[in-house]
PDB file of C-alpha atoms in Angstrom:
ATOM      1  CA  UNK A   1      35.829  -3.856  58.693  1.00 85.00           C
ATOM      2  CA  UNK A   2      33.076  -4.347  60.443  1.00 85.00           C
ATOM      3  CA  UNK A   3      29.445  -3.828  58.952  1.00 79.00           C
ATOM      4  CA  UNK A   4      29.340   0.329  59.375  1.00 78.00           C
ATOM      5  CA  UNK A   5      32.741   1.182  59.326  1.00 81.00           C
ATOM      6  CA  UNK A   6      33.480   5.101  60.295  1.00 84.00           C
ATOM      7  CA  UNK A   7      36.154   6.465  59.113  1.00 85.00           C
ATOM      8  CA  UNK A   8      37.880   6.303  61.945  1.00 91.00           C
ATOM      9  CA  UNK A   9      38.117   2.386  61.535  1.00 92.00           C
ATOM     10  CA  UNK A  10      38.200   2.607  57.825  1.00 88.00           C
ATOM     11  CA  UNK A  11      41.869   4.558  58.221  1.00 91.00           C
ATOM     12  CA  UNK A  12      43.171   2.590  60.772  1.00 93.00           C
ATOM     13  CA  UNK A  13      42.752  -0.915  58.790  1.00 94.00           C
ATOM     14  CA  UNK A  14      44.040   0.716  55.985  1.00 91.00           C
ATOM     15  CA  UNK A  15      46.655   1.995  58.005  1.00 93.00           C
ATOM     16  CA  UNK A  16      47.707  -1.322  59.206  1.00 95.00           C
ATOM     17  CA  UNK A  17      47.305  -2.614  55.946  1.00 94.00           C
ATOM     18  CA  UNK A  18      50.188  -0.041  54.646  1.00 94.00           C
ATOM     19  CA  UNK A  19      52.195  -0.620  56.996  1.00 95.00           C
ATOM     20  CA  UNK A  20      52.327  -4.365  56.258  1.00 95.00           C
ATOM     21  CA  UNK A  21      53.340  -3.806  52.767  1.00 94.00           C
ATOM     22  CA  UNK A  22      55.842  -1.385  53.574  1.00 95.00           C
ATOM     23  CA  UNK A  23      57.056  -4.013  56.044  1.00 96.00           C
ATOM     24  CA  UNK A  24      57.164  -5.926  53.016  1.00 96.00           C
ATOM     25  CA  UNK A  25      59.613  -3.787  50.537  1.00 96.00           C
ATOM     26  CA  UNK A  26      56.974  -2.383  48.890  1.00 96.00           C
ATOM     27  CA  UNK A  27      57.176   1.467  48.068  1.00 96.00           C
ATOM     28  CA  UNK A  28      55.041   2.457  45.862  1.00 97.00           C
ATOM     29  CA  UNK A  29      50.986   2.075  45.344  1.00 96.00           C
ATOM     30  CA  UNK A  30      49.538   2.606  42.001  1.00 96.00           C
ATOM     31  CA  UNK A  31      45.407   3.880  41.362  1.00 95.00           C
ATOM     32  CA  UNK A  32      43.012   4.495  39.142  1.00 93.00           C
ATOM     33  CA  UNK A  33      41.528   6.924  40.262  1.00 95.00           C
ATOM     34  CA  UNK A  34      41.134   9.945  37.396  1.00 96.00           C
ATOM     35  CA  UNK A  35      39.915  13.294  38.256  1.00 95.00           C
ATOM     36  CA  UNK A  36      38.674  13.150  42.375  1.00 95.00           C
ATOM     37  CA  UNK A  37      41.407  15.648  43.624  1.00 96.00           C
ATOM     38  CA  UNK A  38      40.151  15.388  47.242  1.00 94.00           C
ATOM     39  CA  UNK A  39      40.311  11.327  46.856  1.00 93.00           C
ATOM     40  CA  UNK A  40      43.607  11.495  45.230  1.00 96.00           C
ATOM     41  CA  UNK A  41      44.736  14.229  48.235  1.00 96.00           C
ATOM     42  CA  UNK A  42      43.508  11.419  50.695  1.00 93.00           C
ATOM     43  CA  UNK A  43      45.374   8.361  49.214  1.00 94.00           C
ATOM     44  CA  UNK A  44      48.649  10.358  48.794  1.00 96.00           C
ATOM     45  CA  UNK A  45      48.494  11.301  52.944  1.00 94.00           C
ATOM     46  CA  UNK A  46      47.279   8.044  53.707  1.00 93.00           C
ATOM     47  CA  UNK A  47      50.855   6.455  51.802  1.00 95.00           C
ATOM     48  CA  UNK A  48      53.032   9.360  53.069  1.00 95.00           C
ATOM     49  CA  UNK A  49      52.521   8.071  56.543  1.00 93.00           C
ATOM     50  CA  UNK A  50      54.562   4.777  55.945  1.00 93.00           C
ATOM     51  CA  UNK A  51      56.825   6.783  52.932  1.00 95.00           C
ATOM     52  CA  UNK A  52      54.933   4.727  50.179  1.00 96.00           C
ATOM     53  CA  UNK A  53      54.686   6.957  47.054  1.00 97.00           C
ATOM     54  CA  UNK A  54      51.263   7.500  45.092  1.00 97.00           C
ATOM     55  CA  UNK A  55      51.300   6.540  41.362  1.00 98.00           C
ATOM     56  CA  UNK A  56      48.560   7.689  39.424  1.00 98.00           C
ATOM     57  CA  UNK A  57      48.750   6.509  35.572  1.00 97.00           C
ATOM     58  CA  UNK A  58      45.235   7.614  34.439  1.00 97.00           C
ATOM     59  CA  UNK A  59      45.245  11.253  36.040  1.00 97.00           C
ATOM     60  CA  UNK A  60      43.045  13.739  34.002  1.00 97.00           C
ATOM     61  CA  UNK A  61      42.949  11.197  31.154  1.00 97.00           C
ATOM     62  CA  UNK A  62      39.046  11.421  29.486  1.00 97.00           C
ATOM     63  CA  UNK A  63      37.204   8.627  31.076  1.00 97.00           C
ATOM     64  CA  UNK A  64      35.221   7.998  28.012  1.00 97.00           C
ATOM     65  CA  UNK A  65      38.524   7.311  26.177  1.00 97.00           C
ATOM     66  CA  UNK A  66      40.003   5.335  29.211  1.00 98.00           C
ATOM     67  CA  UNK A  67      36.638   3.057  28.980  1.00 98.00           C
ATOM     68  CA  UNK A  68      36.678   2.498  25.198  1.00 98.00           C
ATOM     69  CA  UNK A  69      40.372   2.026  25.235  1.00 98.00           C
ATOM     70  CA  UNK A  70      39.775  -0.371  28.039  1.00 98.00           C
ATOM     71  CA  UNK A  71      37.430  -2.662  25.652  1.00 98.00           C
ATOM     72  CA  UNK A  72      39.545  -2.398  23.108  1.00 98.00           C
ATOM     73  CA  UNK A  73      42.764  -3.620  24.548  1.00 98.00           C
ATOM     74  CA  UNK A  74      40.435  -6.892  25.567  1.00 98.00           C
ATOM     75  CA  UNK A  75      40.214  -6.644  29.004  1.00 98.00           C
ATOM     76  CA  UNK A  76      36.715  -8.201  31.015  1.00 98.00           C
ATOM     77  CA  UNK A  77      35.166  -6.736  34.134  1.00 98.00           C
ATOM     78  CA  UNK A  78      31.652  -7.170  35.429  1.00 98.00           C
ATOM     79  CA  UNK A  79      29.743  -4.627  37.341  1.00 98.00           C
ATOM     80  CA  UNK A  80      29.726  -5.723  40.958  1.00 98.00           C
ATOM     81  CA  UNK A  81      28.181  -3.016  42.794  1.00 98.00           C
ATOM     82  CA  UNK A  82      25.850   0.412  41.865  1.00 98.00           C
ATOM     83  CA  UNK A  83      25.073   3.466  43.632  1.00 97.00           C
ATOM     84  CA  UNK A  84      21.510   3.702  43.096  1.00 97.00           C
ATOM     85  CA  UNK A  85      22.033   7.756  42.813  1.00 95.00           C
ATOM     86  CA  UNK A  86      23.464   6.768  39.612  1.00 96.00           C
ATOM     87  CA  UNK A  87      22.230   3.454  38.325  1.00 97.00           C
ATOM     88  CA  UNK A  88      19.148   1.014  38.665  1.00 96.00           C
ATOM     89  CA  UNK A  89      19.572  -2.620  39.571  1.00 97.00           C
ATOM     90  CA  UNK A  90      19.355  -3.282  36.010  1.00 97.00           C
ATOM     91  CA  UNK A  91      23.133  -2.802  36.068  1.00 98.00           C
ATOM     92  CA  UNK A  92      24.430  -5.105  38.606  1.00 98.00           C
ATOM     93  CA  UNK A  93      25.697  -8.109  36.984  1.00 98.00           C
ATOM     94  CA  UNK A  94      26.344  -6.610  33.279  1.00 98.00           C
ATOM     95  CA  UNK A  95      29.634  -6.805  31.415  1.00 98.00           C
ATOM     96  CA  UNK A  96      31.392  -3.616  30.361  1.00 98.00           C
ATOM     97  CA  UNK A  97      30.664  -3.497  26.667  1.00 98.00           C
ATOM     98  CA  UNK A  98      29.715  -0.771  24.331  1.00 97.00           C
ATOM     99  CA  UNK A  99      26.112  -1.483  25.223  1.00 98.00           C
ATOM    100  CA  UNK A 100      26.620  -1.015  28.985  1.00 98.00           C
ATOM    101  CA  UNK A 101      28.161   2.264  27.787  1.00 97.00           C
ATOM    102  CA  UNK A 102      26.168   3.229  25.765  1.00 97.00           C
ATOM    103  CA  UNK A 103      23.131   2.260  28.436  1.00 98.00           C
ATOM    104  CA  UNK A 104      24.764   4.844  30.921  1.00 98.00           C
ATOM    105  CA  UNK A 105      22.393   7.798  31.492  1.00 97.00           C
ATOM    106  CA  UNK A 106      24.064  10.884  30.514  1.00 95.00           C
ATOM    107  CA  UNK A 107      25.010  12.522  33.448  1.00 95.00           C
ATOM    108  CA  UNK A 108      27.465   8.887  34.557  1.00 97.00           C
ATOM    109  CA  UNK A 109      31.151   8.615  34.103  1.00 97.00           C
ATOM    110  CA  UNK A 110      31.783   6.321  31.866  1.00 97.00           C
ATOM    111  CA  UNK A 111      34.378   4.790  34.544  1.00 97.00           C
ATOM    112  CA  UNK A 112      32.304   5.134  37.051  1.00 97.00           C
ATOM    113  CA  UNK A 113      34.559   7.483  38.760  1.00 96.00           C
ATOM    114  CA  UNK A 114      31.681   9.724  41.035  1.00 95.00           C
ATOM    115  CA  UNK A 115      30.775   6.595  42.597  1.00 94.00           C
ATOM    116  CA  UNK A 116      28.472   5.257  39.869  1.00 97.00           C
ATOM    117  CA  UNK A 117      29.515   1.721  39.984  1.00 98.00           C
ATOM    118  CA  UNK A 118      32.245  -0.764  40.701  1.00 97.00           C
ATOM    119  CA  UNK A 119      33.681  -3.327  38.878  1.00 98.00           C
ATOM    120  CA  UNK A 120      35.614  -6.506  39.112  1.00 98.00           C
ATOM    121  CA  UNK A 121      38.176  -7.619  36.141  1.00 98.00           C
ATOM    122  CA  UNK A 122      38.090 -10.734  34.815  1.00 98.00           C
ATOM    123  CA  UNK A 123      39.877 -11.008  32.260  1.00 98.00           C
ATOM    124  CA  UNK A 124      42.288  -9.144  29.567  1.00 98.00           C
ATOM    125  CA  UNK A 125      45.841  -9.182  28.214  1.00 97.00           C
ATOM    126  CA  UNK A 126      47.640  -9.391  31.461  1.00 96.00           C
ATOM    127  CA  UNK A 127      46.113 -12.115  32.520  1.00 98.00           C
ATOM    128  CA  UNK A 128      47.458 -15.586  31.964  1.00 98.00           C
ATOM    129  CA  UNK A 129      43.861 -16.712  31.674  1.00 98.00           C
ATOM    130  CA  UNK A 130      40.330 -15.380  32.739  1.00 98.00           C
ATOM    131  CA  UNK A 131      39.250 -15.907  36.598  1.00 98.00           C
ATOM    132  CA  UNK A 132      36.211 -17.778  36.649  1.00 98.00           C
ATOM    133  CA  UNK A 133      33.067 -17.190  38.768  1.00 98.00           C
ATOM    134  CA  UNK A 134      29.110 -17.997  38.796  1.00 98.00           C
ATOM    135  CA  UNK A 135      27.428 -14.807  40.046  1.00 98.00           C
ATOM    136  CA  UNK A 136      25.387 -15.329  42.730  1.00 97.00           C
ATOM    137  CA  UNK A 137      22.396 -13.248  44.201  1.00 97.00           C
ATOM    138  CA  UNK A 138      22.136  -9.381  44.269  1.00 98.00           C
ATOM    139  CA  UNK A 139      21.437  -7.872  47.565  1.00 97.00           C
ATOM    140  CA  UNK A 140      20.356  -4.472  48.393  1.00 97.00           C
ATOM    141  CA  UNK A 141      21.952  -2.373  51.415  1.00 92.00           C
ATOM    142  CA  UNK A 142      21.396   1.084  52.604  1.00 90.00           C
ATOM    143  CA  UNK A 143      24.598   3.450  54.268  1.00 80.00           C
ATOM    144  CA  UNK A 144      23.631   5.949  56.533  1.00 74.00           C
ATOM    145  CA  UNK A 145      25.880   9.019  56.279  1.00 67.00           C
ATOM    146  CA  UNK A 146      25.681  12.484  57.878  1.00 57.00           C
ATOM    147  CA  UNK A 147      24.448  15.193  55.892  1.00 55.00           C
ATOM    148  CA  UNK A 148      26.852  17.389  57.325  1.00 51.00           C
ATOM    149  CA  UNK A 149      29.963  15.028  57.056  1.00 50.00           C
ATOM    150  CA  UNK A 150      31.690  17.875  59.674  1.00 49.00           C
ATOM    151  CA  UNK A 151      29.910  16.892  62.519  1.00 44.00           C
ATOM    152  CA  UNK A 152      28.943  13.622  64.166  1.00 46.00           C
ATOM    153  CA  UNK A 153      26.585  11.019  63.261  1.00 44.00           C
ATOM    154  CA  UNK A 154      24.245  10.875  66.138  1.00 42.00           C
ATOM    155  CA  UNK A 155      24.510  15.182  66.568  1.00 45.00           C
ATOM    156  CA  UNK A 156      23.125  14.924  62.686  1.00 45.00           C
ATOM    157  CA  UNK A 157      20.722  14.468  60.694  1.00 50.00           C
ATOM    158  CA  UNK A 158      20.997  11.775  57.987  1.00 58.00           C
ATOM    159  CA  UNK A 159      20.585  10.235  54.802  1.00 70.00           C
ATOM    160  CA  UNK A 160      21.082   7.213  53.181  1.00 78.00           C
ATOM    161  CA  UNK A 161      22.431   5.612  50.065  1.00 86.00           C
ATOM    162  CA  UNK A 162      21.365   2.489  48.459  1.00 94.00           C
ATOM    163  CA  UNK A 163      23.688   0.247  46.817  1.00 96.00           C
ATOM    164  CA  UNK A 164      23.179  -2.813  45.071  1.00 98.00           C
ATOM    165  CA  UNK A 165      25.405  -5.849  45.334  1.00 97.00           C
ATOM    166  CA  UNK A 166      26.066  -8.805  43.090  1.00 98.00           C
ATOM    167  CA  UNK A 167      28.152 -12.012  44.546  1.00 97.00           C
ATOM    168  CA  UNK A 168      30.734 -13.550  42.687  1.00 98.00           C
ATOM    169  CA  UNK A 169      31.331 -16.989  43.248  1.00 97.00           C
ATOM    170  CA  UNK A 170      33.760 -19.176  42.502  1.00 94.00           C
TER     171      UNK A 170
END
């Protein structure tokens, strides 16, 4: 994607990208996503076009349970990116633990499921043995986005969102 993608290029890479797999035998996609019904609406149309069938395991489950559950079971991620809507800088870089949760303001998903944060997995049962990385620096970049997502970006007015980044290296 190139460094402001629309979503004109974001679908058609994506696109592409489906079509590969289904080139490939593969027929199903799975996602975590929980409780975005317009996001889930999206990925299923997206998938329909190359008759791959959307999976969706953690629908409507509690995503304070899913995140506690989550630590429990042993599995490792590391916040890689945060919306800055949501979170200070203070959180890129930290591991999921019960102190990162319990460091969340109030109004955050525990799973970061409105956009919040992102997060890379490390580590946990499924894995045959942890990935290792160094983190690297954290950047700061700024998306502009139409305030009225109907209409064009240069017919608009707009506003942006900052996002912090953290490299992993390996």
């Amino acid at each position: 994607l190139s460094e402001e993608p629309d979503m004109i290029e974001y679908e058609k890479t994506v696109n592409d990208c489906y079509a590969l797999l289904k080139k490939d035998g593969f027929g199903q996609a799975i996602f975590g996503d929980i409780f975005l019904e317009d996001l889930k609406q999206f990925r299923e149309a997206q998938l329909a076009k190359q008759n791959i069938q959307s999976i969706f395991p953690l629908w409507k489950r509690d995503s304070k349970e899913l995140i506690h559950e989550f630590i429990s079971l042993g599995f490792k991620a590391i916040i890689i990116c945060v919306n800055t809507k949501f979170l200070d800088k203070n959180f890129c870089g930290r591991i999921i633990d019960e102190s990162f949760i319990n460091d969340l303001p109030k109004d955050a998903d525990a799973c970061g499921e409105n956009g919040e944060y992102h997060s890379f997995v490390f580590d946990g049962p499924v894995f045959k043995s942890p990935i290792k990385f160094n983190t690297g620096e954290i950047v700061y970049r700024e998306y502009k986005t139409p305030v009225d997502s109907s209409k064009e970006c240069f017919t608009t007015p707009q506003s942006a969102t900052g996002f912090y980044f953290i490299d992993l290296l390996p």
